[in-house]
Structures are given as C-alpha cells and as structure tokens.
Backbone as CSV, one residue per row, in Angstrom:
resi,resn,N_x,N_y,N_z,CA_x,CA_y,CA_z,C_x,C_y,C_z
1,LEU,-39.712,173.716,-98.062,-39.674,173.468,-96.614,-40.639,172.320,-96.289
2,SER,-40.098,171.295,-95.656,-40.912,170.141,-95.300,-41.455,170.306,-93.875
3,LEU,-42.752,170.170,-93.731,-43.382,170.292,-92.424,-43.409,168.945,-91.722
4,ARG,-43.318,168.997,-90.397,-43.471,167.783,-89.601,-44.939,167.349,-89.641
5,PHE,-45.182,166.091,-89.313,-46.529,165.519,-89.338,-47.550,166.382,-88.578
6,PRO,-47.280,166.787,-87.315,-48.286,167.586,-86.600,-48.569,168.927,-87.288
7,GLU,-47.551,169.528,-87.876,-47.748,170.804,-88.557,-48.598,170.637,-89.813
8,LYS,-48.373,169.551,-90.556,-49.202,169.255,-91.734,-50.658,169.064,-91.317
9,LEU,-50.839,168.311,-90.228,-52.174,168.036,-89.726,-52.872,169.338,-89.331
10,TRP,-52.154,170.207,-88.629,-52.693,171.496,-88.188,-53.114,172.341,-89.392
11,LYS,-52.224,172.451,-90.372,-52.525,173.246,-91.570,-53.749,172.698,-92.300
12,MET,-53.848,171.377,-92.341,-54.987,170.737,-92.988,-56.281,171.105,-92.273
13,LEU,-56.285,171.022,-90.949,-57.472,171.342,-90.164,-57.860,172.814,-90.319
14,GLU,-56.879,173.686,-90.329,-57.133,175.122,-90.406,-57.514,175.583,-91.810
15,SER,-57.157,174.806,-92.830,-57.405,175.229,-94.208,-58.892,175.251,-94.567
16,GLY,-59.661,174.359,-93.962,-61.071,174.264,-94.306,-61.322,173.643,-95.672
17,LYS,-60.292,173.097,-96.292,-60.409,172.520,-97.639,-60.879,171.075,-97.633
18,PHE,-60.867,170.459,-96.471,-61.197,169.030,-96.397,-62.453,168.815,-95.564
19,GLN,-63.337,167.969,-96.074,-64.570,167.654,-95.357,-64.399,166.446,-94.447
20,SER,-63.315,165.715,-94.605,-63.125,164.456,-93.883,-62.419,164.610,-92.542
21,ILE,-61.910,165.805,-92.247,-61.177,166.018,-91.000,-61.492,167.415,-90.481
22,TRP,-61.743,167.517,-89.166,-62.113,168.807,-88.579,-61.816,168.797,-87.085
23,TRP,-61.853,169.987,-86.485,-61.715,170.112,-85.030,-63.026,169.669,-84.388
24,SER,-62.934,168.992,-83.264,-64.135,168.606,-82.528,-64.767,169.871,-81.936
25,GLU,-65.962,169.718,-81.387,-66.651,170.864,-80.794,-65.843,171.498,-79.675
26,SER,-65.112,170.696,-78.934,-64.306,171.224,-77.826,-63.050,171.930,-78.315
27,ARG,-62.701,171.728,-79.591,-61.514,172.309,-80.224,-60.218,171.733,-79.647
28,LYS,-60.346,170.604,-78.937,-59.183,169.964,-78.330,-58.856,168.628,-78.988
29,CYS,-59.768,168.132,-79.805,-59.586,166.849,-80.487,-59.745,167.058,-81.984
30,LEU,-59.173,166.138,-82.745,-59.467,166.170,-84.163,-60.417,165.023,-84.455
31,ALA,-61.315,165.260,-85.383,-62.314,164.267,-85.780,-62.051,163.890,-87.232
32,ILE,-62.119,162.613,-87.510,-61.846,162.115,-88.857,-62.983,161.196,-89.280
33,ASN,-63.576,161.496,-90.433,-64.526,160.572,-91.041,-63.668,159.586,-91.823
34,ARG,-63.505,158.410,-91.279,-62.540,157.438,-91.796,-62.699,157.156,-93.297
35,ASP,-63.913,156.799,-93.716,-64.126,156.445,-95.127,-63.839,157.621,-96.055
36,LEU,-64.344,158.780,-95.703,-64.134,159.964,-96.532,-62.661,160.373,-96.545
37,PHE,-61.977,160.252,-95.408,-60.561,160.597,-95.302,-59.713,159.719,-96.228
38,GLU,-60.063,158.433,-96.275,-59.315,157.510,-97.137,-59.402,157.926,-98.605
39,VAL,-60.554,158.419,-99.018,-60.740,158.844,-100.405,-60.179,160.243,-100.629
40,GLU,-60.601,161.184,-99.771,-60.286,162.603,-99.972,-58.822,162.954,-99.733
41,VAL,-58.201,162.337,-98.733,-56.831,162.696,-98.378,-55.828,161.631,-98.811
42,LEU,-56.040,160.405,-98.369,-55.065,159.351,-98.651,-55.126,158.859,-100.088
43,GLY,-56.270,159.008,-100.740,-56.422,158.528,-102.104,-56.090,159.564,-103.168
44,ARG,-55.563,160.714,-102.763,-55.255,161.783,-103.724,-54.155,161.348,-104.682
45,GLU,-54.357,161.637,-105.926,-53.346,161.337,-106.944,-52.453,162.557,-107.115
46,GLY,-51.150,162.348,-107.133,-50.215,163.444,-107.392,-49.898,164.306,-106.195
47,GLN,-50.905,164.918,-105.576,-50.679,165.833,-104.462,-50.957,165.161,-103.121
48,GLN,-50.100,164.256,-102.731,-50.289,163.585,-101.443,-49.945,164.534,-100.308
49,VAL,-50.782,164.521,-99.282,-50.538,165.344,-98.099,-49.571,164.609,-97.173
50,PHE,-49.834,163.342,-96.957,-48.989,162.501,-96.107,-48.340,161.449,-96.989
51,HIS,-47.253,160.875,-96.536,-46.513,159.910,-97.345,-47.072,158.495,-97.208
52,THR,-48.393,158.385,-97.240,-49.022,157.075,-97.160,-50.387,157.122,-97.839
53,GLN,-50.852,155.970,-98.240,-52.195,155.845,-98.792,-53.037,154.912,-97.927
54,LYS,-52.485,154.512,-96.785,-53.163,153.554,-95.909,-53.563,154.224,-94.595
55,ILE,-54.800,154.015,-94.188,-55.314,154.612,-92.947,-54.555,154.077,-91.735
56,LYS,-54.157,152.802,-91.759,-53.415,152.226,-90.623,-52.073,152.939,-90.430
57,SER,-51.395,153.264,-91.513,-50.121,153.980,-91.420,-50.336,155.380,-90.881
58,PHE,-51.411,156.025,-91.304,-51.735,157.359,-90.805,-52.004,157.299,-89.299
59,MET,-52.750,156.291,-88.858,-53.044,156.136,-87.425,-51.775,155.856,-86.625
60,ARG,-50.842,155.088,-87.212,-49.561,154.839,-86.537,-48.800,156.145,-86.341
61,GLN,-48.874,157.035,-87.342,-48.240,158.350,-87.220,-48.870,159.132,-86.073
62,LEU,-50.195,159.119,-86.010,-50.880,159.804,-84.906,-50.372,159.265,-83.564
63,ASN,-50.322,157.941,-83.440,-49.856,157.324,-82.189,-48.408,157.683,-81.894
64,ALA,-47.571,157.737,-82.928,-46.153,158.061,-82.740,-45.968,159.473,-82.195
65,TYR,-46.898,160.352,-82.492,-46.830,161.727,-82.002,-47.673,161.951,-80.751
66,GLY,-48.088,160.870,-80.110,-48.755,160.978,-78.813,-50.253,161.199,-78.853
67,PHE,-50.881,161.015,-80.006,-52.334,161.131,-80.077,-52.952,159.854,-79.537
68,THR,-54.035,159.990,-78.804,-54.758,158.821,-78.306,-56.175,158.846,-78.854
69,LYS,-56.683,157.677,-79.197,-58.034,157.566,-79.734,-59.018,157.734,-78.590
70,MET,-59.996,158.576,-78.813,-61.019,158.836,-77.801,-62.257,158.016,-78.127
71,GLN,-62.893,157.493,-77.095,-64.136,156.744,-77.272,-65.306,157.697,-77.096
72,GLN,-66.312,157.541,-77.934,-67.535,158.317,-77.789,-68.500,157.517,-76.934
73,ASN,-69.038,158.141,-75.914,-70.001,157.461,-75.047,-71.408,157.909,-75.408
74,PHE,-72.247,156.950,-75.723,-73.628,157.250,-76.072,-74.533,156.783,-74.951
75,GLN,-75.432,157.637,-74.524,-76.447,157.254,-73.551,-77.567,156.553,-74.315
76,ARG,-77.986,155.405,-73.845,-79.035,154.640,-74.524,-80.380,154.827,-73.813
77,SER,-81.427,154.913,-74.611,-82.787,155.040,-74.074,-83.324,153.672,-73.694
78,ALA,-84.324,153.682,-72.822,-84.941,152.435,-72.390,-85.969,151.940,-73.407
79,SER,-86.619,152.854,-74.131,-87.659,152.420,-75.072,-87.026,151.862,-76.344
80,LEU,-87.612,150.787,-76.867,-87.061,150.114,-78.038,-86.981,151.019,-79.271
81,PRO,-88.027,151.763,-79.649,-87.918,152.623,-80.847,-86.800,153.667,-80.714
82,GLU,-86.709,154.292,-79.545,-85.650,155.285,-79.332,-84.284,154.614,-79.349
83,PHE,-84.177,153.448,-78.735,-82.912,152.707,-78.717,-82.459,152.386,-80.137
84,LEU,-83.385,151.895,-80.975,-83.045,151.530,-82.351,-82.614,152.757,-83.161
85,ALA,-83.289,153.879,-82.954,-82.905,155.114,-83.650,-81.519,155.558,-83.198
86,GLU,-81.254,155.477,-81.899,-79.935,155.857,-81.375,-78.860,154.904,-81.877
87,GLU,-79.192,153.628,-81.981,-78.247,152.623,-82.466,-77.855,152.920,-83.919
88,ALA,-78.835,153.317,-84.742,-78.558,153.666,-86.137,-77.651,154.899,-86.206
89,ALA,-77.932,155.883,-85.359,-77.100,157.095,-85.325,-75.692,156.756,-84.851
90,ALA,-75.581,155.894,-83.857,-74.262,155.506,-83.344,-73.480,154.740,-84.397
91,SER,-74.172,153.918,-85.183,-73.506,153.165,-86.236,-72.924,154.105,-87.284
92,ALA,-73.696,155.109,-87.686,-73.195,156.098,-88.642,-72.047,156.883,-88.013
93,HIS,-72.164,157.121,-86.716,-71.144,157.884,-85.997,-69.857,157.084,-85.807
94,SER,-69.938,155.742,-85.921,-68.763,154.902,-85.682,-67.686,155.108,-86.739
95,GLN,-68.048,155.699,-87.878,-67.051,156.004,-88.901,-66.216,157.224,-88.519
96,ILE,-66.637,157.943,-87.474,-65.916,159.129,-87.029,-64.931,158.718,-85.937
97,LEU,-63.660,159.006,-86.174,-62.605,158.718,-85.203,-62.202,160.023,-84.532
98,TYR,-62.018,159.986,-83.231,-61.595,161.166,-82.479,-60.230,160.891,-81.866
99,TYR,-59.309,161.837,-82.045,-57.966,161.708,-81.492,-57.619,162.946,-80.677
100,TYR,-56.958,162.702,-79.545,-56.592,163.779,-78.621,-55.093,163.763,-78.354
101,ASN,-54.527,164.949,-78.270,-53.139,165.132,-77.858,-53.105,166.440,-77.086
102,PRO,-52.589,166.453,-75.853,-52.590,167.684,-75.064,-51.794,168.824,-75.713
103,SER,-50.892,168.494,-76.615,-50.097,169.522,-77.302,-50.714,169.946,-78.636
104,PHE,-51.900,169.436,-78.932,-52.555,169.723,-80.203,-53.940,170.266,-79.884
105,ASN,-54.019,171.575,-79.694,-55.241,172.224,-79.221,-55.431,173.509,-80.008
106,ARG,-56.566,173.646,-80.651,-56.815,174.808,-81.511,-56.718,176.128,-80.745
107,GLU,-57.082,176.111,-79.482,-57.054,177.332,-78.665,-55.637,177.719,-78.233
108,HIS,-54.696,176.778,-78.347,-53.316,177.019,-77.893,-52.312,176.578,-78.957
109,PRO,-52.242,177.288,-80.088,-51.377,176.861,-81.198,-49.888,176.809,-80.843
110,TRP,-49.463,177.577,-79.845,-48.058,177.570,-79.457,-47.616,176.233,-78.876
111,LEU,-48.556,175.409,-78.438,-48.209,174.089,-77.907,-47.761,173.130,-79.013
112,LEU,-48.073,173.447,-80.257,-47.744,172.562,-81.368,-46.261,172.213,-81.428
113,GLU,-45.413,173.156,-81.052,-43.966,172.878,-81.101,-43.547,171.843,-80.060
114,THR,-44.388,171.581,-79.071,-44.072,170.555,-78.067,-44.592,169.171,-78.486
115,CYS,-45.275,169.114,-79.590,-45.821,167.845,-80.098,-44.691,167.112,-80.822
116,LYS,-44.042,166.215,-80.111,-42.844,165.514,-80.631,-43.131,164.046,-80.877
117,ARG,-42.348,163.495,-81.769,-42.416,162.057,-82.058,-41.848,161.295,-80.863
118,ARG,-42.516,160.220,-80.473,-42.055,159.421,-79.316,-40.814,158.650,-79.670
C-alpha cells in the first residue's frame, strides 16, 4: 500500500525514529533541521522515504500540498553582548525550517484526509 505524501510525513513525525524532523511546540507546525534531514532522510541508501534525494524537491512537495514556510521572529536586545549571543543562536536556528498547513495538526489527525495536492 502506497501512502500519499502527507501520510508519509505524518507517520515519520509520529514514529520518533528521526532526529531531523519533529512537531513544533504548538503541535501545529512541522520543524525540519535542513542539514540533518538531507543526510538522515533524503540521503538514505536503499530505504528511501520520499522519492527524492533533493531538499528543493521535498520543499516543492510541501508547497504542492498547501504547506507554507513560517518565519521565526526573534526579539533583539539593545546591548551588544546580548545581541551578539542572540545573533549566534539565530544563526544556528536558521537551519530549522518551519512549515504550517491547517490540515496537518497533531491535535486533529482526522484533518489529514483533507490535506490534498493543489
């Protein structure tokens, strides 16, 4: 039985087997560590989860199913040392991509069937 893209994504998130992709704190978005995802998921030999090895193709799939990239807003401090520390944290955080789809919500799994390709 072949699963649709959103169902594969859901199973992956729920499995807990991957460190590169997880539910956000709100449980309404998925979070992806881009570099780790490319190695852990897209770079798998033999057992591919998705039919691509390229992050751009994976992102196109997300967009095709109505996912939108969310921007993280960071509040910046006025003091230079605090600003520089926050800037370093934000830079490390920039590898994390957040995607939202109203039909893809951990608290409401029944909505998954409404997650259709555009």
